[in-house]
Short mmCIF file of C-alpha atoms in Angstrom, two decimals:
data_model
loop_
_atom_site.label_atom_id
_atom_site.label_comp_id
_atom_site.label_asym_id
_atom_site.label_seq_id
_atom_site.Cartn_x
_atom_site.Cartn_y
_atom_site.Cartn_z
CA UNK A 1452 -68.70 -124.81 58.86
CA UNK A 1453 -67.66 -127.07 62.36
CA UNK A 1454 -63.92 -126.22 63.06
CA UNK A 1455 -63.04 -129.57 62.36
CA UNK A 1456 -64.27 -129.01 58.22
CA UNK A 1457 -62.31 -125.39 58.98
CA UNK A 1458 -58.99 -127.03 60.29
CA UNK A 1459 -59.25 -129.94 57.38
CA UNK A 1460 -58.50 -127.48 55.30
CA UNK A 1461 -55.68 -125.41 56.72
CA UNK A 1462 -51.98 -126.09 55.69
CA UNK A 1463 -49.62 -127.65 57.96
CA UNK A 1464 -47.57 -124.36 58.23
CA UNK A 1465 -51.34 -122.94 59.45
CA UNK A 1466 -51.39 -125.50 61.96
CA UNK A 1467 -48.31 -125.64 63.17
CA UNK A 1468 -48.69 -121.63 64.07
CA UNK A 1469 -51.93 -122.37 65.37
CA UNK A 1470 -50.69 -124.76 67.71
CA UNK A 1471 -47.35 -122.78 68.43
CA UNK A 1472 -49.88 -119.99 69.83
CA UNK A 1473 -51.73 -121.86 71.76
CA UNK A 1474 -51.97 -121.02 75.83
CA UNK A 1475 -48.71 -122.19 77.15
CA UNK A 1476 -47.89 -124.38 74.16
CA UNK A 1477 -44.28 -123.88 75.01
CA UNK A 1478 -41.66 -126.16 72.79
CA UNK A 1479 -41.47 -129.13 74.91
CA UNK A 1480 -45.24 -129.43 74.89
CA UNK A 1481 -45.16 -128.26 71.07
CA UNK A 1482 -42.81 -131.66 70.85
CA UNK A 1483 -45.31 -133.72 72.38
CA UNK A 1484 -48.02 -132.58 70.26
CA UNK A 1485 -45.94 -132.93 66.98
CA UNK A 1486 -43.13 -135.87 67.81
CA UNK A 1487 -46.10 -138.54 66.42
CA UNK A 1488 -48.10 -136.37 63.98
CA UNK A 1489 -48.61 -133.66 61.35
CA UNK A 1490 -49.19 -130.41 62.40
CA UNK A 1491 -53.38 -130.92 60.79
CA UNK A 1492 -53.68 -134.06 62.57
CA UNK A 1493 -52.38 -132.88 65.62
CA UNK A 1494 -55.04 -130.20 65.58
CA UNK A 1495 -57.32 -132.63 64.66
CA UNK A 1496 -56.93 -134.86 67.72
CA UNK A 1497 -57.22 -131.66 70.16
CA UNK A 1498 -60.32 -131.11 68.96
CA UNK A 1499 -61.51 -134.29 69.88
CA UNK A 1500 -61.87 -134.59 73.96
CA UNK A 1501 -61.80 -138.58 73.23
CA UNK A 1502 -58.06 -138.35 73.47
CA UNK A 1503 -57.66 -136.07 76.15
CA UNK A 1504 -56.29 -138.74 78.05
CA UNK A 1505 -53.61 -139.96 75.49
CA UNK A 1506 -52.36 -136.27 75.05
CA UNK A 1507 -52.12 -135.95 78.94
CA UNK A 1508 -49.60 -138.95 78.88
CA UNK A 1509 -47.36 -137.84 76.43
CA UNK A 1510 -46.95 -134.66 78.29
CA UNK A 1511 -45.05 -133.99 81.79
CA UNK A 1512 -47.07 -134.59 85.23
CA UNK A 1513 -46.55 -130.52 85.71
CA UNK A 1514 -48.91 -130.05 82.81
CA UNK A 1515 -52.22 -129.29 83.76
CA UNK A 1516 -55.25 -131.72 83.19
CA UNK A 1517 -57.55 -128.88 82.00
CA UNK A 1518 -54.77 -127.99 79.20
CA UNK A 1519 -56.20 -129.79 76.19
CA UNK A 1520 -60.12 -128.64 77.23
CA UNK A 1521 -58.46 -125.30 77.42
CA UNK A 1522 -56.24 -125.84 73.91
CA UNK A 1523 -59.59 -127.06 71.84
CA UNK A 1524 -61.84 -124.15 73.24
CA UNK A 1525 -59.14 -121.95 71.59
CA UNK A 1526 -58.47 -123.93 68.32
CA UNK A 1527 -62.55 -123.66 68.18
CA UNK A 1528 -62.18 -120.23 68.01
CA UNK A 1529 -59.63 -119.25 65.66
CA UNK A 1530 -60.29 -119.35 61.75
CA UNK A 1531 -57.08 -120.81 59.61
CA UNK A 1532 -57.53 -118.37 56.96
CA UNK A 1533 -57.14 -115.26 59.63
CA UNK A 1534 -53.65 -116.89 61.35
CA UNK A 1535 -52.66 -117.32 57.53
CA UNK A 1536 -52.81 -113.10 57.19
CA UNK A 1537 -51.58 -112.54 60.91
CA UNK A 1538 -48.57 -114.19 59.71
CA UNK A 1539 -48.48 -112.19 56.12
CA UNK A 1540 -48.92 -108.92 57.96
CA UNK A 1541 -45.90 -109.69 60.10
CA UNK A 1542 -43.87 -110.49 57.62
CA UNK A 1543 -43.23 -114.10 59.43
CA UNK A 1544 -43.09 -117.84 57.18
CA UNK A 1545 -43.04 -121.00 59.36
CA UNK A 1546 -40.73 -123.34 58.38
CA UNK A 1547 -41.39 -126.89 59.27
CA UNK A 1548 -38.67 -129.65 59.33
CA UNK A 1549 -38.83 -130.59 55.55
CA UNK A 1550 -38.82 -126.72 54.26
CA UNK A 1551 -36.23 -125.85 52.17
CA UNK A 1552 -35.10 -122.79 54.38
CA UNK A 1553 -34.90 -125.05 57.22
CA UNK A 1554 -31.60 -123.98 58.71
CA UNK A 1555 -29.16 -127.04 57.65
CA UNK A 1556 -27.08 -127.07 60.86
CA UNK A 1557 -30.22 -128.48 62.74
CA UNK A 1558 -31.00 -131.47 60.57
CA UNK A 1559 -28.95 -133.89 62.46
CA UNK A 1560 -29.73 -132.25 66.05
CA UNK A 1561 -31.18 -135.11 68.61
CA UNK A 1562 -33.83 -132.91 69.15
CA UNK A 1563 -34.55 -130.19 66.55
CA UNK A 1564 -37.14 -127.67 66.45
CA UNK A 1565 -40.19 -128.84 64.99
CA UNK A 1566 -41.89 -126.00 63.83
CA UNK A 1567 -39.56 -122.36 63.24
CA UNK A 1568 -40.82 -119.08 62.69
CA UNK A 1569 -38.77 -116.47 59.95
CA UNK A 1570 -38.44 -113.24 59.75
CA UNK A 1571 -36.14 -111.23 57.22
CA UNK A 1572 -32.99 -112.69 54.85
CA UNK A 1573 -32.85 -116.83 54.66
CA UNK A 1574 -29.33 -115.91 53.15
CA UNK A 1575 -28.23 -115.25 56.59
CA UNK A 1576 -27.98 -118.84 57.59
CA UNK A 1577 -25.35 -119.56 54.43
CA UNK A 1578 -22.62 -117.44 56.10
CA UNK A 1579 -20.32 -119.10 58.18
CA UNK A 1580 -21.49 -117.99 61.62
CA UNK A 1581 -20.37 -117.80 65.42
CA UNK A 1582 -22.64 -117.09 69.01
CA UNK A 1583 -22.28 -114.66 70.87
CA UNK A 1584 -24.22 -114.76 74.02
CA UNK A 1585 -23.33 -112.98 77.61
CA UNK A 1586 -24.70 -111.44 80.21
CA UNK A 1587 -27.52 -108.91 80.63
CA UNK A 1588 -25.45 -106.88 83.41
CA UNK A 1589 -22.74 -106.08 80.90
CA UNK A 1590 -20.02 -103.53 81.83
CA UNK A 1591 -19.44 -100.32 79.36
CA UNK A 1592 -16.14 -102.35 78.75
CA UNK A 1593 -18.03 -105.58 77.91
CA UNK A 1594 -20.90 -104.49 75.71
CA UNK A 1595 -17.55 -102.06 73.64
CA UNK A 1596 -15.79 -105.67 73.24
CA UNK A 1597 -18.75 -107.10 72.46
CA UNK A 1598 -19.71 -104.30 69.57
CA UNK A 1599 -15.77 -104.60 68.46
CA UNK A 1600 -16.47 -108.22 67.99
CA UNK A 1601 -19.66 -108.69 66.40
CA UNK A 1602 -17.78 -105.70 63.59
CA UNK A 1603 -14.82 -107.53 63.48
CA UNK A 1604 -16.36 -110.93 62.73
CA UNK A 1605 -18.94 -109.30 59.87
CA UNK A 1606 -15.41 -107.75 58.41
CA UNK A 1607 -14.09 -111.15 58.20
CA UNK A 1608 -16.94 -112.85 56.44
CA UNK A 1609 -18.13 -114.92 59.71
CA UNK A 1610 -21.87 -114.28 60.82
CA UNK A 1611 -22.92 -113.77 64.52
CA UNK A 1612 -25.51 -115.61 66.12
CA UNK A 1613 -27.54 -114.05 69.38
CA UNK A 1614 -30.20 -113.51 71.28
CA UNK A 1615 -31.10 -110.05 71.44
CA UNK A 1616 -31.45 -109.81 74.94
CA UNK A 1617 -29.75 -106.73 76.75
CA UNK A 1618 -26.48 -106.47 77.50
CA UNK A 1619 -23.79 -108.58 75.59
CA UNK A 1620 -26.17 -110.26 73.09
CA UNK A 1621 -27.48 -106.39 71.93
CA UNK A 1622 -24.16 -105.41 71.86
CA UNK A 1623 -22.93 -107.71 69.14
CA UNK A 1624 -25.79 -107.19 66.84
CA UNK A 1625 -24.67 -103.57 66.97
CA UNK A 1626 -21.46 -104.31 65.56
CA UNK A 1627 -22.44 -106.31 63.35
CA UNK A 1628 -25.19 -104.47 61.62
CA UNK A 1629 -22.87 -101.13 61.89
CA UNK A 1630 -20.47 -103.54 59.84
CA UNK A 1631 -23.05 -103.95 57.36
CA UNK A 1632 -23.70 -107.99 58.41
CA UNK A 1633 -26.48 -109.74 58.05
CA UNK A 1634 -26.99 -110.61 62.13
CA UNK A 1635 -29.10 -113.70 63.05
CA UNK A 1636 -31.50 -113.20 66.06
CA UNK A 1637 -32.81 -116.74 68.03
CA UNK A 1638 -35.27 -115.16 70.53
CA UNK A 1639 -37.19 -116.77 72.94
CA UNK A 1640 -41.06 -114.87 72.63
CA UNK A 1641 -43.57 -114.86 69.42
CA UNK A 1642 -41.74 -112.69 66.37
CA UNK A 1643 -44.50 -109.80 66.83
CA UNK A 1644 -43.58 -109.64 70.65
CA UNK A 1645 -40.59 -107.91 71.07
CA UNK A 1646 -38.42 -108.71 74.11
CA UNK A 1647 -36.72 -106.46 76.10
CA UNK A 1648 -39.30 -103.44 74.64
CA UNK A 1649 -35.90 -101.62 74.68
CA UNK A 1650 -34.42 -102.95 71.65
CA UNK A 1651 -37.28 -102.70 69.31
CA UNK A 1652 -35.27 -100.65 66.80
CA UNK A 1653 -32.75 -103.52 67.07
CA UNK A 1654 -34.89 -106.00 66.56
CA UNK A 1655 -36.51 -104.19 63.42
CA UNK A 1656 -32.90 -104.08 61.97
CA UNK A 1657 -32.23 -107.52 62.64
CA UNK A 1658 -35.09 -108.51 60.94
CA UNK A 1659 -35.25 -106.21 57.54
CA UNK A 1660 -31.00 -106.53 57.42
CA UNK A 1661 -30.64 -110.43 58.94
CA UNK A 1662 -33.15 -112.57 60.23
CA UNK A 1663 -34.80 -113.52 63.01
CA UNK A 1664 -35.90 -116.94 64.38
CA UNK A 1665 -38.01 -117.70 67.36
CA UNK A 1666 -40.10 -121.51 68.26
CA UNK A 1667 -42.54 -119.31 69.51
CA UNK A 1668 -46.13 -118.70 67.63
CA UNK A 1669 -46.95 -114.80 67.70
CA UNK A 1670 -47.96 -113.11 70.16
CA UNK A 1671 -46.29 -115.60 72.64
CA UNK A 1672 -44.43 -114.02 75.63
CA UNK A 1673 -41.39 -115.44 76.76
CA UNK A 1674 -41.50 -118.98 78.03
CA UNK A 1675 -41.25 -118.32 82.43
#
């Protein structure tokens, strides 16, 4: 079977994580590729080099001419069904603009994420919630206020928002999940990729007792 027949096939959630891993597929290309088309026929048109050019033009002038040669050499290689049990084994959905998990509070957003990536309780977006985000050279003092805060807020019946990075952001998804909340982690790498390698008990927590949320296709790092 060609990989066009293959990718003809797949779901749009399939596609979408296809293209969300792809080599340096980061969100504002992501946009590009998506702003105009499904997530199939987007996959569709990479694998055709006849529009090379158009996809060059929607995209920035830092964005390398060899991307979408480099983009359809590795949709050419990947099978549908295989992303489809990556993502089953990981425990991740993909939640496209018109799912019904898709977190309310970015419907009317000028420029909302096109494709999401889910990991643990949905119910975690209902609560009220709050961010917390801080530094990454936190203080003893800071990351204790920070704890104090994310408990305090759970006791009260708000949710807290964060990013899981070190210092602050960590911190506040203690408290909370020594509360017993349900904390909400927005992180910036792939939701099998866990970033700083430090909190990878955290990030397990977050993700069996809240949820976690990334625009990143697994096994992305970090966008530079």
């Amino acid at each position: 079977m060609s990989a066009t027949a293959r990718w003809l096939e797949a779901s749009d959630e399939v596609c979408a994580a296809a293209l969300a891993g792809l080599p340096s597929c980061w969100a504002a290309r992501l946009r590009a590729l998506l702003d105009a088309h499904s997530p199939r026929d987007a996959v569709l048109l990479l694998l055709d080099r006849r529009n090379d050019a158009a996809l060059m033009a929607r995209m920035s002038r830092q964005t390398p001419v060899t991307l979408p040669g480099q983009w359809r050499s590795s949709l050419q290689n990947m099978r549908p069904h295989a992303i489809e049990e990556r993502l089953g084994r990981a425990g991740v959905e993909v939640w496209l603009r018109d799912h019904p998990l898709y977190p309310k509070a970015l419907v009317n957003d000028p420029e909302p994420p096109l494709v999401l990536f889910a990991r643990g309780d949905a119910q975690s977006l209902d609560q009220r919630c709050v961010a917390i985000v801080g530094t990454r050279r936190a203080t003893a003092y800071g990351r204790n206020i920070a704890k104090q805060l994310g408990a305090d807020l759970t006791d009260a019946g708000i949710g807290v928002v964060s990013g899981l990075a070190i210092g602050i952001d960590g911190a506040a998804h203690d408290g909370v999940l020594a509360a017993g909340g349900h904390p909400v982690g927005v992180v910036g790498s792939g939701l099998n990729v866990v970033y700083p390698r430090r909190h990878t008990a955290l990030w397990s927590r977050v993700g069996s007792e809240g949820l976690l949320l990334s625009e990143a296709g697994l096994g992305m790092a970090p966008e530079p």
